[in-house]
Amino acid sequence: MSEFVPYGQPIDLTNCDREPIHIPGQIQPHGFLLAVERATLEIVQTSDNVAHYLGREVLGEKLDALVADMGSIERAFQRERATHAFCGAIAGLGPFDVIAHANGALGIVEAEPALRSDVAVPDFYSFASQTVSSLAGAPATTREHCQTLAETIRELTGYDRVMIYRFAQDWSGHVWAESMVPDKGLSSYLDLHYPASDIPAQARALFLKNSVRMLVDAAYTPARIVPELRAGQPLDLSYAFLRGASQMYTEYLLNMGVTGSLTLALSDRDKLWGLVACHHYSPRRVSHGVRLVCELLSRVASLQIIDKLHADEASYRARIAAAHSALIEAFATGGDPSLALSQAPGVVKTLVECQGVAVVHNGRVASEGVVPLNQHVARIAAMLSGTRRNEVVATDNLVELYPEAAVFPELACGVLAMPIPGVLGDYLMWFRPEITRTVKWAGDPNKPVSYGPMGDRLTPRKSFELWTETVRGRSEPWTQDEQRAAEQLRSSATELLVRRTRELERLNEELARSNAELDAFAYVASHDLKEPLRAMYNHAAFLLKDAGDRLSPEDTQRGESIIRLVKRTRELIDALLDYSRAGRLELELADVDVNAL
């Protein structure tokens, strides 16, 4: 499957997640567009509504013949991202808001007839400064901060509804804050959820490039790019403010009853965190200056919101790190990681947020808090060691891995399981109970099939009435930090075990070397000790033989005693030598009558 649907192929729900929205081949008609060869300034592509604004076609003309302030344009051409070049005349007409940016060898120039702003231009700076100060002093929670931002953007832009829309891990959306015109009888969307398919991946990626998106009228008639292709390729409008909207998106808005929209990205570095979604129930256009102020506010708000979230995450990570250090110290002093963990379940429980913790060691279970029965814990460990060996397993739906968990959701519906290095089948497990929650969707998230005015094809859902779903059988999901904590603990325990194994190997090598040296010493020592014994034996034997009939009975007895003791001493030396060569012998204990001995 290709990355995008081929250019020009019809789009419906079966392929809208691959729609090439950066090359729509058309723009919105509230302005016009010129594509210019940067090297020669020749206009090589235009929107087909140029004559409506300038009174003639300009394809093939030089840009500097139309625009007096080329310095601003050329400075804008140095940047890939769209830059407001100036507000002034084009071809002696105007005034226009002129926005330009580089697009490879081309320069893109967009022009919109200037509007008298709803907020006087000299007041933009003071308004922005006051708003930034207000956001900086906003209440501590991120939701209250988002509410302040929504109210400020609505006051500035005049849209009927402004929402702060936060993405979940699965890219579904949640309306976190909302500000509405009070006298229009609008239904609130606050706390409604939207499926991930409502804002597909390529649209989210484009918001990271161009963080401001305005649609003046969802029912607009597009202005086409002419010629449509250049060098066989459509014009890339990723950074263009006038870029035409997806047909699926405009139909989606019309199904909601929305005509005009303004969308601003809230991002965390290179990841989209959420959106500021402004809706109006009639066509609405705001000036580029107002959009720039909104963009500034959204960027400042992004920094402050993300900073707060990161501070909360950093505090949690610090707590995880402290528990991790305590556990590693227990490993280091306790020798056996499994035994150390089983003796300190309380410390283990503090590593991540959980209801209970269990340690399986040699088939025995030690636990603390709310956990399943020991036999279930042991079976879960045995199942994991057979199917997911050496893996840290995290699930918020334990029944998928262990069907018997269906009988105790209040005890454990989610598990984070870490294999303990050293002994197969030993596990450390954190448990979370089921969280039954009601999710309020803006319409059926399954996006039922419907047919719309754009032809006989699948179209976005038409109903956005409250659609309630009760979610059961799941716990609070395990965060990446929590999963990473389990991985790090396992790695640290493995490292300690490897280090201890290497230390034992080193000690064994030293002992083997010492034993070899002792063997050699024992052999030499026995040889040296036997030498004088041989002399003593020989002298005593010669003495008894040569002077036996001249010795008294007492002297003969003494000579024989010397020979007997020498033999006994030599036998003891031989026994010690045999023992040293045989290694560590197994001694058998027996009851002995010491008196008889």
Coordinates of C-alpha atoms in Angstrom, one line a residue:
M1 CA 0.0 0.0 0.0
S2 CA 1.4 3.4 -0.9
E3 CA 1.8 6.2 1.7
F4 CA -0.9 8.3 0.1
V5 CA -3.8 7.8 -2.2
P6 CA -2.7 8.6 -5.7
Y7 CA -3.2 12.2 -6.7
G8 CA -6.7 12.8 -8.1
Q9 CA -8.2 9.5 -6.9
P10 CA -11.6 9.9 -5.1
I11 CA -11.5 10.0 -1.3
D12 CA -14.0 8.4 1.0
L13 CA -14.0 6.7 4.5
T14 CA -12.1 3.7 3.1
N15 CA -9.0 5.7 2.3
C16 CA -9.4 9.1 4.0
D17 CA -6.5 8.2 6.4
R18 CA -4.2 8.3 3.3
E19 CA -5.6 11.4 1.7
P20 CA -2.7 13.6 0.4
I21 CA -4.0 16.8 2.1
H22 CA -0.7 18.6 1.5
I23 CA -1.3 18.6 -2.3
P24 CA -5.0 19.3 -2.7
G25 CA -4.4 21.2 -6.0
Q26 CA -6.7 24.1 -4.9
I27 CA -6.9 26.9 -2.3
Q28 CA -9.7 28.7 -0.5
P29 CA -11.0 31.7 -2.5
H30 CA -10.6 34.5 0.1
G31 CA -7.2 35.1 -1.3
F32 CA -4.9 34.2 -4.2
L33 CA -1.6 32.3 -4.6
L34 CA 1.5 32.7 -6.8
A35 CA 4.3 30.1 -7.2
V36 CA 7.5 31.8 -8.2
E37 CA 10.9 30.6 -9.5
R38 CA 13.1 31.9 -6.7
A39 CA 16.1 32.3 -9.1
T40 CA 14.3 34.3 -11.8
L41 CA 11.2 35.5 -9.9
E42 CA 9.1 34.2 -12.8
I43 CA 5.5 33.3 -11.8
V44 CA 5.1 29.7 -12.9
Q45 CA 1.8 28.7 -11.2
T46 CA -1.1 30.6 -9.8
S47 CA -4.6 30.1 -8.4
D48 CA -7.3 30.5 -11.0
N49 CA -8.9 33.4 -9.2
V50 CA -5.9 35.8 -9.6
A51 CA -7.8 37.9 -12.3
H52 CA -10.6 38.4 -9.8
Y53 CA -8.3 40.2 -7.5
L54 CA -5.7 41.8 -9.9
G55 CA -7.9 42.3 -13.0
R56 CA -5.7 40.1 -15.2
E57 CA -3.8 36.9 -15.4
V58 CA -0.1 37.1 -14.3
L59 CA 1.2 33.7 -15.2
G60 CA 4.7 34.1 -16.8
E61 CA 5.2 37.7 -15.4
K62 CA 8.0 38.6 -13.0
L63 CA 7.0 39.0 -9.4
D64 CA 9.0 42.2 -8.9
A65 CA 6.8 43.9 -11.5
L66 CA 3.8 43.3 -9.3
V67 CA 5.3 43.9 -5.8
A68 CA 7.1 46.9 -4.7
D69 CA 8.4 45.6 -1.4
M70 CA 10.6 42.8 -2.7
G71 CA 12.9 43.0 0.3
S72 CA 10.2 41.6 2.6
I73 CA 9.4 38.9 0.1
E74 CA 13.0 37.8 -0.4
R75 CA 13.6 37.7 3.4
A76 CA 10.5 35.5 3.7
F77 CA 11.8 33.2 0.9
Q78 CA 14.7 32.3 3.1
R79 CA 12.4 30.4 5.4
E80 CA 10.4 27.2 4.8
R81 CA 7.6 28.1 7.2
A82 CA 5.1 30.7 6.0
T83 CA 6.1 34.3 7.1
H84 CA 4.0 37.4 7.0
A85 CA 5.9 39.5 4.5
F86 CA 4.0 42.8 4.6
C87 CA 0.6 44.5 4.4
G88 CA 0.6 46.7 1.3
A89 CA -0.3 47.0 -2.4
I90 CA 0.1 44.4 -5.2
A91 CA 0.0 45.6 -8.8
G92 CA -1.1 49.0 -7.5
L93 CA -4.1 47.5 -5.7
G94 CA -4.6 46.7 -2.1
P95 CA -4.0 46.7 0.6
F96 CA -3.2 42.9 0.9
D97 CA -1.8 40.8 3.7
V98 CA 1.1 39.1 1.9
I99 CA 2.5 35.8 3.3
A100 CA 5.4 34.1 1.7
H101 CA 7.7 31.1 2.2
A102 CA 10.2 28.9 0.4
N103 CA 9.2 25.6 -1.2
G104 CA 12.5 24.2 -2.6
A105 CA 13.3 26.0 -5.8
L106 CA 10.0 27.8 -5.7
G107 CA 8.7 30.6 -3.5
I108 CA 5.0 30.6 -2.5
V109 CA 3.3 34.0 -2.2
E110 CA -0.2 34.2 -0.7
A111 CA -2.3 37.4 -0.7
E112 CA -5.5 38.1 1.2
P113 CA -7.3 41.4 1.1
A114 CA -6.5 43.2 4.4
L115 CA -9.3 43.3 7.0
R116 CA -9.9 45.9 9.5
S117 CA -9.2 43.8 12.6
D118 CA -11.8 43.3 15.3
V119 CA -9.0 44.2 17.6
A120 CA -7.3 47.5 16.7
V121 CA -3.7 46.7 15.4
P122 CA -1.9 49.0 17.9
D123 CA -3.7 47.1 20.7
F124 CA -2.4 43.7 19.6
Y125 CA 0.8 43.9 21.6
S126 CA -0.9 45.0 24.8
F127 CA -3.6 42.4 24.4
A128 CA -1.1 39.7 23.8
S129 CA 1.0 40.8 26.8
Q130 CA -2.0 40.9 29.1
T131 CA -3.1 37.5 27.9
V132 CA 0.3 35.9 28.4
S133 CA 0.4 37.4 31.9
S134 CA -3.1 36.0 32.5
L135 CA -2.1 32.6 31.3
A136 CA 1.1 32.7 33.4
G137 CA -1.0 33.4 36.5
A138 CA -3.8 30.9 35.7
P139 CA -4.8 28.3 38.2
A140 CA -2.5 25.3 38.7
T141 CA -4.4 22.6 37.0
T142 CA -3.9 22.1 33.3
R143 CA -7.7 22.0 32.7
E144 CA -8.2 25.4 34.3
H145 CA -5.3 26.7 32.3
C146 CA -6.9 25.4 29.1
Q147 CA -10.2 27.0 30.1
T148 CA -8.5 30.4 30.4
L149 CA -6.9 29.9 26.9
A150 CA -10.3 29.0 25.4
E151 CA -12.0 32.1 26.8
T152 CA -9.1 34.3 25.7
I153 CA -9.1 33.0 22.1
R154 CA -12.9 33.4 21.8
E155 CA -12.7 37.0 23.0
L156 CA -10.0 37.7 20.5
T157 CA -11.5 36.0 17.4
G158 CA -15.2 36.3 18.0
Y159 CA -15.9 32.6 17.1
D160 CA -19.1 31.1 18.4
R161 CA -17.4 28.2 20.2
V162 CA -13.7 27.6 21.2
M163 CA -12.7 24.2 22.5
I164 CA -9.4 22.8 23.8
Y165 CA -9.1 19.3 22.4
R166 CA -6.6 16.9 24.0
F167 CA -5.3 13.8 22.3
A168 CA -5.2 10.4 24.1
Q169 CA -2.5 7.8 23.6
D170 CA -4.6 6.2 20.9
W171 CA -5.1 9.6 19.2
S172 CA -8.8 9.8 20.2
G173 CA -9.7 13.2 21.4
H174 CA -11.3 14.6 24.5
V175 CA -12.7 18.2 24.9
W176 CA -11.0 19.5 28.0
A177 CA -12.2 23.1 28.0
E178 CA -14.9 25.1 26.1
S179 CA -16.0 28.6 25.8
M180 CA -19.3 29.5 23.9
V181 CA -21.4 32.5 22.9
P182 CA -24.0 32.5 25.7
D183 CA -27.1 33.6 23.7
K184 CA -27.1 31.1 20.7
G185 CA -28.5 28.1 22.5
L186 CA -25.5 25.9 21.6
S187 CA -25.2 22.5 23.2
S188 CA -22.0 21.9 25.1
Y189 CA -19.3 19.6 23.8
L190 CA -17.3 19.7 27.1
D191 CA -16.0 16.2 28.1
L192 CA -17.1 14.6 24.8
H193 CA -14.7 12.2 23.2
Y194 CA -14.0 11.9 19.4
P195 CA -12.5 8.8 17.7
A196 CA -9.0 9.0 16.3
S197 CA -10.4 8.7 12.8
D198 CA -11.9 12.1 13.1
I199 CA -8.5 13.7 12.8
P200 CA -6.4 11.2 10.7
A201 CA -2.6 10.8 11.0
Q202 CA -1.6 12.9 8.0
A203 CA -3.7 15.8 9.3
R204 CA -2.0 15.6 12.7
A205 CA 1.4 15.5 11.1
L206 CA 0.6 18.6 9.0
F207 CA -0.4 20.6 12.2
L208 CA 3.2 20.1 13.4
K209 CA 4.4 21.9 10.2
N210 CA 1.7 24.5 10.0
S211 CA 0.1 25.2 13.3
V212 CA -2.6 27.6 12.2
R213 CA -5.5 26.5 10.0
M214 CA -8.4 28.7 9.0
L215 CA -11.5 27.6 6.9
V216 CA -13.6 30.6 6.1
D217 CA -16.6 28.8 4.6
A218 CA -16.9 25.0 4.6
A219 CA -19.2 25.3 1.5
Y220 CA -16.6 27.3 -0.5
T221 CA -16.0 26.9 -4.2
P222 CA -12.2 26.2 -4.5
A223 CA -9.8 28.2 -6.6
R224 CA -7.7 25.7 -8.6
I225 CA -3.9 25.8 -9.1
V226 CA -2.9 26.3 -12.7
P227 CA -1.2 24.6 -14.3
E228 CA -2.2 21.7 -12.0
L229 CA 1.1 19.9 -12.3
R230 CA 4.7 21.1 -12.7
A231 CA 7.3 18.6 -13.7
G232 CA 4.6 16.0 -13.3
Q233 CA 4.0 16.9 -9.6
P234 CA 1.2 18.9 -7.8
L235 CA 2.2 21.9 -5.8
D236 CA 3.1 21.2 -2.2
L237 CA 0.9 23.5 0.0
S238 CA 2.0 22.1 3.4
Y239 CA 2.9 25.6 4.7
A240 CA 0.2 27.6 2.8
F241 CA -2.5 29.3 4.9
L242 CA -4.9 29.3 1.9
R243 CA -4.5 25.6 1.3
G244 CA -7.8 24.0 0.3
A245 CA -9.5 21.7 2.8
S246 CA -10.2 18.1 2.4
Q247 CA -13.6 17.3 1.0
M248 CA -14.1 14.9 3.9
Y249 CA -13.3 17.6 6.4
T250 CA -15.6 20.2 5.0
E251 CA -18.4 17.6 4.8
Y252 CA -17.7 16.7 8.4
L253 CA -18.0 20.3 9.6
L254 CA -21.2 20.8 7.6
N255 CA -22.7 17.7 9.2
M256 CA -21.9 19.4 12.6
G257 CA -23.6 22.5 11.4
V258 CA -20.3 24.4 11.4
T259 CA -19.4 26.7 8.6
G260 CA -16.2 28.5 9.6
S261 CA -13.3 27.2 11.7
L262 CA -9.9 28.2 13.0
T263 CA -7.6 25.5 14.4
L264 CA -4.4 26.0 16.4
A265 CA -1.9 23.3 17.3
L266 CA -0.8 22.7 20.9
S267 CA 2.4 20.7 20.7
D268 CA 5.0 19.2 22.9
R269 CA 8.2 19.6 20.9
D270 CA 7.7 17.2 17.9
K271 CA 4.5 15.6 19.2
L272 CA 1.0 17.0 18.9
W273 CA -0.6 17.3 22.4
G274 CA -3.9 18.9 21.4
L275 CA -5.7 21.5 19.4
V276 CA -7.6 24.8 19.9
A277 CA -10.7 24.3 17.8
C278 CA -12.8 27.4 17.0
H279 CA -16.2 26.9 15.4
H280 CA -18.6 29.4 13.8
Y281 CA -22.0 28.7 12.5
S282 CA -21.7 31.1 9.6
P283 CA -18.8 32.0 7.4
R284 CA -16.1 33.8 9.3
R285 CA -12.7 35.2 8.4
V286 CA -10.2 36.8 10.8
S287 CA -7.2 38.8 9.8
H288 CA -3.8 37.4 9.5
G289 CA -2.7 39.7 12.4
V290 CA -5.3 38.1 14.7
R291 CA -4.2 34.7 13.6
L292 CA -0.6 35.5 14.4
V293 CA -1.7 36.7 17.9
C294 CA -3.7 33.4 18.4
E295 CA -0.7 31.4 17.2
L296 CA 1.5 33.2 19.8
L297 CA -1.0 32.5 22.6
S298 CA -1.3 28.9 21.6
R299 CA 2.5 28.5 21.6
V300 CA 2.8 30.2 25.0
A301 CA 0.0 28.1 26.3
S302 CA 1.6 24.9 24.9
L303 CA 4.8 25.7 26.8
Q304 CA 3.0 26.3 30.0
I305 CA 0.6 23.3 29.8
I306 CA 3.4 21.0 28.8
D307 CA 5.7 22.4 31.5
K308 CA 3.1 21.6 34.1
L309 CA 2.5 18.1 32.8
H310 CA 6.3 17.5 32.6
A311 CA 6.7 18.8 36.2
D312 CA 4.1 16.3 37.4
E313 CA 5.8 13.5 35.4
A314 CA 9.2 14.5 36.8
S315 CA 7.9 14.3 40.3
Y316 CA 6.5 10.8 39.7
R317 CA 9.7 9.7 38.0
A318 CA 11.7 11.0 41.0
R319 CA 9.5 8.8 43.3
I320 CA 10.1 5.9 41.0
A321 CA 13.8 6.5 41.1
A322 CA 13.9 6.5 44.9
A323 CA 12.0 3.2 45.1
H324 CA 14.3 1.8 42.4
S325 CA 17.4 2.7 44.4
A326 CA 15.9 1.1 47.6
L327 CA 15.1 -2.1 45.7
I328 CA 18.6 -2.3 44.2
E329 CA 20.1 -1.8 47.6
A330 CA 18.0 -4.7 48.8
F331 CA 19.2 -6.8 45.9
A332 CA 22.8 -5.9 46.6
T333 CA 22.7 -6.8 50.3
G334 CA 20.2 -9.7 50.1
G335 CA 22.1 -11.8 47.5
D336 CA 19.1 -13.5 45.8
P337 CA 16.9 -10.9 44.0
S338 CA 13.8 -13.0 44.4
L339 CA 14.3 -13.6 48.1
A340 CA 15.1 -9.9 48.6
L341 CA 11.9 -8.8 46.8
S342 CA 9.7 -11.4 48.6
Q343 CA 11.0 -10.0 52.0
A344 CA 10.2 -6.4 51.1
P345 CA 6.9 -6.2 49.2
G346 CA 6.1 -2.9 50.8
V347 CA 9.1 -1.2 49.1
V348 CA 8.2 -2.9 45.8
K349 CA 4.7 -1.5 46.0
T350 CA 6.0 2.0 46.0
L351 CA 7.7 1.7 42.6
V352 CA 4.6 2.4 40.6
E353 CA 1.0 3.4 41.3
C354 CA -0.9 0.1 42.1
Q355 CA -3.4 -1.5 44.4
G356 CA -1.2 -4.5 45.2
V357 CA 2.0 -6.3 44.5
A358 CA 3.1 -10.0 44.5
V359 CA 6.5 -11.7 44.3
V360 CA 6.6 -15.3 43.1
H361 CA 9.8 -17.1 44.2
N362 CA 10.3 -20.8 43.8
G363 CA 6.6 -21.3 43.4
R364 CA 5.8 -19.5 46.6
V365 CA 3.9 -16.1 46.7
A366 CA 4.5 -13.1 48.9
S367 CA 2.1 -10.2 48.5
E368 CA 0.9 -6.9 49.9
G369 CA -2.2 -4.9 49.2
V370 CA -5.1 -6.0 47.0
V371 CA -4.1 -9.0 44.8
P372 CA -5.7 -12.2 43.5
L373 CA -5.4 -15.5 45.5
N374 CA -1.9 -17.0 45.6
Q375 CA -2.8 -19.8 43.3
H376 CA -3.9 -17.4 40.6
V377 CA -0.8 -15.3 41.0
A378 CA 1.3 -18.5 40.7
R379 CA -0.6 -19.6 37.5
I380 CA -0.2 -16.1 36.0
A381 CA 3.6 -16.4 36.6
A382 CA 3.7 -19.9 35.1
M383 CA 1.8 -18.8 32.1
L384 CA 4.0 -15.8 31.5
S385 CA 7.2 -17.8 31.9
G386 CA 6.0 -20.2 29.3
T387 CA 4.7 -17.7 26.7
R388 CA 6.4 -14.4 27.4
R389 CA 9.7 -15.5 28.9
N390 CA 12.2 -12.7 29.7
E391 CA 9.6 -10.0 28.7
V392 CA 8.2 -7.2 30.9
V393 CA 4.5 -7.5 30.3
A394 CA 2.0 -4.6 30.7
T395 CA -1.7 -4.9 30.1
D396 CA -4.8 -3.1 31.3
N397 CA -6.9 -6.1 30.3
L398 CA -5.6 -9.2 32.2
V399 CA -8.4 -11.4 30.9
E400 CA -6.8 -11.3 27.4
L401 CA -3.8 -13.1 28.9
Y402 CA -5.4 -15.0 31.7
P403 CA -9.1 -15.7 31.1
E404 CA -9.6 -16.8 34.7
A405 CA -9.1 -13.2 35.7
A406 CA -12.7 -12.5 34.7
V407 CA -13.8 -13.7 38.1
F408 CA -11.8 -11.1 40.1
P409 CA -11.8 -7.8 38.1
E410 CA -12.2 -5.9 41.4
L411 CA -8.8 -7.4 42.5
A412 CA -6.8 -7.3 39.3
C413 CA -7.8 -6.2 35.9
G414 CA -4.4 -4.9 34.9
V415 CA -0.9 -6.3 35.6
L416 CA 2.6 -5.1 35.1
A417 CA 4.8 -8.2 35.3
M418 CA 8.6 -8.4 35.5
P419 CA 10.5 -11.6 35.3
I420 CA 13.1 -11.8 38.0
P421 CA 16.5 -12.8 36.7
G422 CA 18.2 -15.9 38.1
V423 CA 15.3 -18.4 38.5
L424 CA 12.9 -19.3 35.7
G425 CA 9.3 -18.7 36.8
D426 CA 10.1 -16.0 39.4
Y427 CA 8.1 -12.9 38.8
L428 CA 7.4 -9.5 40.3
M429 CA 3.8 -8.3 39.6
W430 CA 2.0 -5.1 40.2
F431 CA -1.9 -5.2 40.0
R432 CA -4.6 -2.6 39.3
P433 CA -8.3 -3.2 39.7
E434 CA -11.0 -2.6 37.1
I435 CA -12.1 1.0 36.5
T436 CA -15.6 1.1 35.2
R437 CA -16.0 4.4 33.4
T438 CA -18.5 6.1 31.1
V439 CA -17.1 7.6 27.9
K440 CA -19.3 10.3 26.3
W441 CA -18.8 10.3 22.5
A442 CA -19.9 12.9 20.1
G443 CA -21.9 10.5 18.0
D444 CA -21.3 6.8 17.4
P445 CA -17.5 6.4 17.3
N446 CA -17.9 3.4 14.9
K447 CA -18.7 6.0 12.2
P448 CA -21.7 4.3 10.6
V449 CA -22.0 4.3 6.8
S450 CA -23.9 7.2 5.3
Y451 CA -24.2 8.8 1.9
G452 CA -23.7 12.5 1.4
P453 CA -24.1 15.3 -1.1
M454 CA -20.7 14.8 -2.6
G455 CA -21.7 11.7 -4.4
D456 CA -22.6 8.0 -3.8
R457 CA -19.8 7.2 -1.4
L458 CA -19.0 6.6 2.3
T459 CA -19.1 10.0 4.2
P460 CA -18.5 11.2 7.7
R461 CA -21.2 10.5 10.3
K462 CA -24.0 13.0 10.4
S463 CA -25.1 12.5 14.0
F464 CA -23.1 14.2 16.8
E465 CA -25.7 13.6 19.5
L466 CA -24.3 12.3 22.8
W467 CA -23.5 8.6 22.5
T468 CA -22.6 7.0 25.8
E469 CA -20.3 3.9 26.1
T470 CA -19.6 2.1 29.3
V471 CA -16.1 0.7 29.4
R472 CA -15.6 -2.4 31.6
G473 CA -12.8 -5.0 31.9
R474 CA -10.0 -2.5 31.9
S475 CA -7.7 -0.9 34.5
E476 CA -5.9 2.4 34.4
P477 CA -3.3 1.9 31.7
W478 CA 0.3 1.6 32.6
T479 CA 2.3 4.7 31.6
Q480 CA 5.5 4.5 29.6
D481 CA 7.4 5.7 32.7
E482 CA 6.0 2.8 34.7
Q483 CA 6.8 0.3 32.1
R484 CA 10.3 1.8 31.8
A485 CA 10.7 1.6 35.6
A486 CA 10.0 -2.2 35.5
E487 CA 12.5 -2.6 32.6
Q488 CA 15.1 -0.6 34.4
L489 CA 14.6 -2.6 37.6
R490 CA 14.9 -5.9 35.7
S491 CA 18.1 -4.6 33.9
S492 CA 19.6 -3.5 37.3
A493 CA 18.8 -6.8 38.9
T494 CA 20.3 -8.7 35.9
E495 CA 23.4 -6.5 36.1
L496 CA 23.8 -7.3 39.8
L497 CA 23.3 -11.0 39.2
V498 CA 25.8 -10.9 36.3
R499 CA 28.3 -9.0 38.5
R500 CA 27.8 -11.4 41.4
T501 CA 28.2 -14.4 39.0
R502 CA 31.4 -12.9 37.7
E503 CA 32.6 -12.3 41.2
L504 CA 31.9 -16.0 42.1
E505 CA 33.7 -17.1 39.0
R506 CA 36.7 -15.0 39.9
L507 CA 36.7 -16.4 43.5
N508 CA 36.4 -19.9 42.1
E509 CA 39.4 -19.3 39.8
E510 CA 41.4 -18.0 42.8
L511 CA 40.4 -21.0 44.9
A512 CA 41.3 -23.4 42.1
R513 CA 44.7 -21.6 41.7
S514 CA 45.2 -21.7 45.5
N515 CA 44.3 -25.4 45.6
A516 CA 46.8 -26.2 42.9
E517 CA 49.4 -24.3 44.8
L518 CA 48.5 -26.2 48.0
D519 CA 48.7 -29.5 46.1
A520 CA 52.1 -28.7 44.9
F521 CA 53.1 -27.5 48.4
A522 CA 51.7 -30.6 50.0
Y523 CA 53.6 -32.9 47.6
V524 CA 56.9 -31.1 48.2
A525 CA 56.3 -30.9 51.9
S526 CA 55.5 -34.6 52.2
H527 CA 58.5 -35.5 50.1
D528 CA 60.7 -33.3 52.4
L529 CA 59.2 -34.6 55.6
K530 CA 59.6 -38.2 54.5
E531 CA 63.4 -37.7 53.9
P532 CA 64.4 -37.4 57.6
L533 CA 61.9 -40.2 58.5
R534 CA 63.6 -42.5 56.1
A535 CA 67.0 -41.8 57.7
M536 CA 65.5 -42.3 61.2
Y537 CA 64.0 -45.6 60.1
N538 CA 67.1 -46.8 58.4
H539 CA 69.4 -45.9 61.4
A540 CA 67.1 -47.5 63.9
A541 CA 66.8 -50.7 61.7
F542 CA 70.6 -50.9 61.2
L543 CA 71.1 -50.3 65.0
L544 CA 68.8 -53.1 65.9
K545 CA 70.3 -55.5 63.3
D546 CA 74.0 -54.8 64.0
A547 CA 73.9 -54.5 67.8
G548 CA 70.8 -56.4 68.6
D549 CA 72.5 -59.0 70.8
R550 CA 74.4 -56.4 72.7
L551 CA 71.4 -54.2 73.5
S552 CA 69.4 -54.5 76.6
P553 CA 65.7 -55.5 76.2
E554 CA 64.8 -51.9 77.1
D555 CA 67.0 -50.4 74.3
T556 CA 65.6 -53.0 71.8
Q557 CA 62.1 -51.9 72.8
R558 CA 63.0 -48.3 72.3
G559 CA 64.5 -49.0 68.9
E560 CA 61.4 -50.9 67.8
S561 CA 59.2 -48.0 69.1
I562 CA 61.2 -45.5 66.9
I563 CA 60.6 -47.7 63.8
R564 CA 56.9 -48.0 64.7
L565 CA 56.5 -44.3 65.2
V566 CA 58.3 -43.5 62.0
K567 CA 56.0 -45.8 60.1
R568 CA 53.0 -44.2 61.7
T569 CA 54.2 -40.7 60.9
R570 CA 54.8 -41.7 57.3
E571 CA 51.3 -43.1 57.0
L572 CA 49.9 -39.9 58.3
I573 CA 51.8 -37.9 55.8
D574 CA 50.6 -40.2 53.0
A575 CA 47.0 -39.8 54.1
L576 CA 47.3 -36.0 54.2
L577 CA 48.8 -36.0 50.7
D578 CA 46.0 -38.3 49.4
Y579 CA 43.4 -35.9 50.9
S580 CA 45.0 -32.8 49.3
R581 CA 45.0 -34.5 45.9
A582 CA 41.4 -35.8 46.2
G583 CA 39.9 -32.3 46.7
R584 CA 37.2 -31.6 49.3
L585 CA 36.1 -35.1 50.5
E586 CA 32.6 -35.8 51.7
L587 CA 32.9 -36.7 55.4
E588 CA 30.3 -39.0 56.8
L589 CA 29.2 -38.3 60.3
A590 CA 28.6 -41.2 62.6
D591 CA 27.8 -41.8 66.3
V592 CA 30.9 -42.7 68.2
D593 CA 31.3 -44.0 71.7
V594 CA 34.1 -41.7 72.8
N595 CA 34.8 -43.7 76.0
A596 CA 35.3 -46.9 74.0
L597 CA 37.5 -45.0 71.5

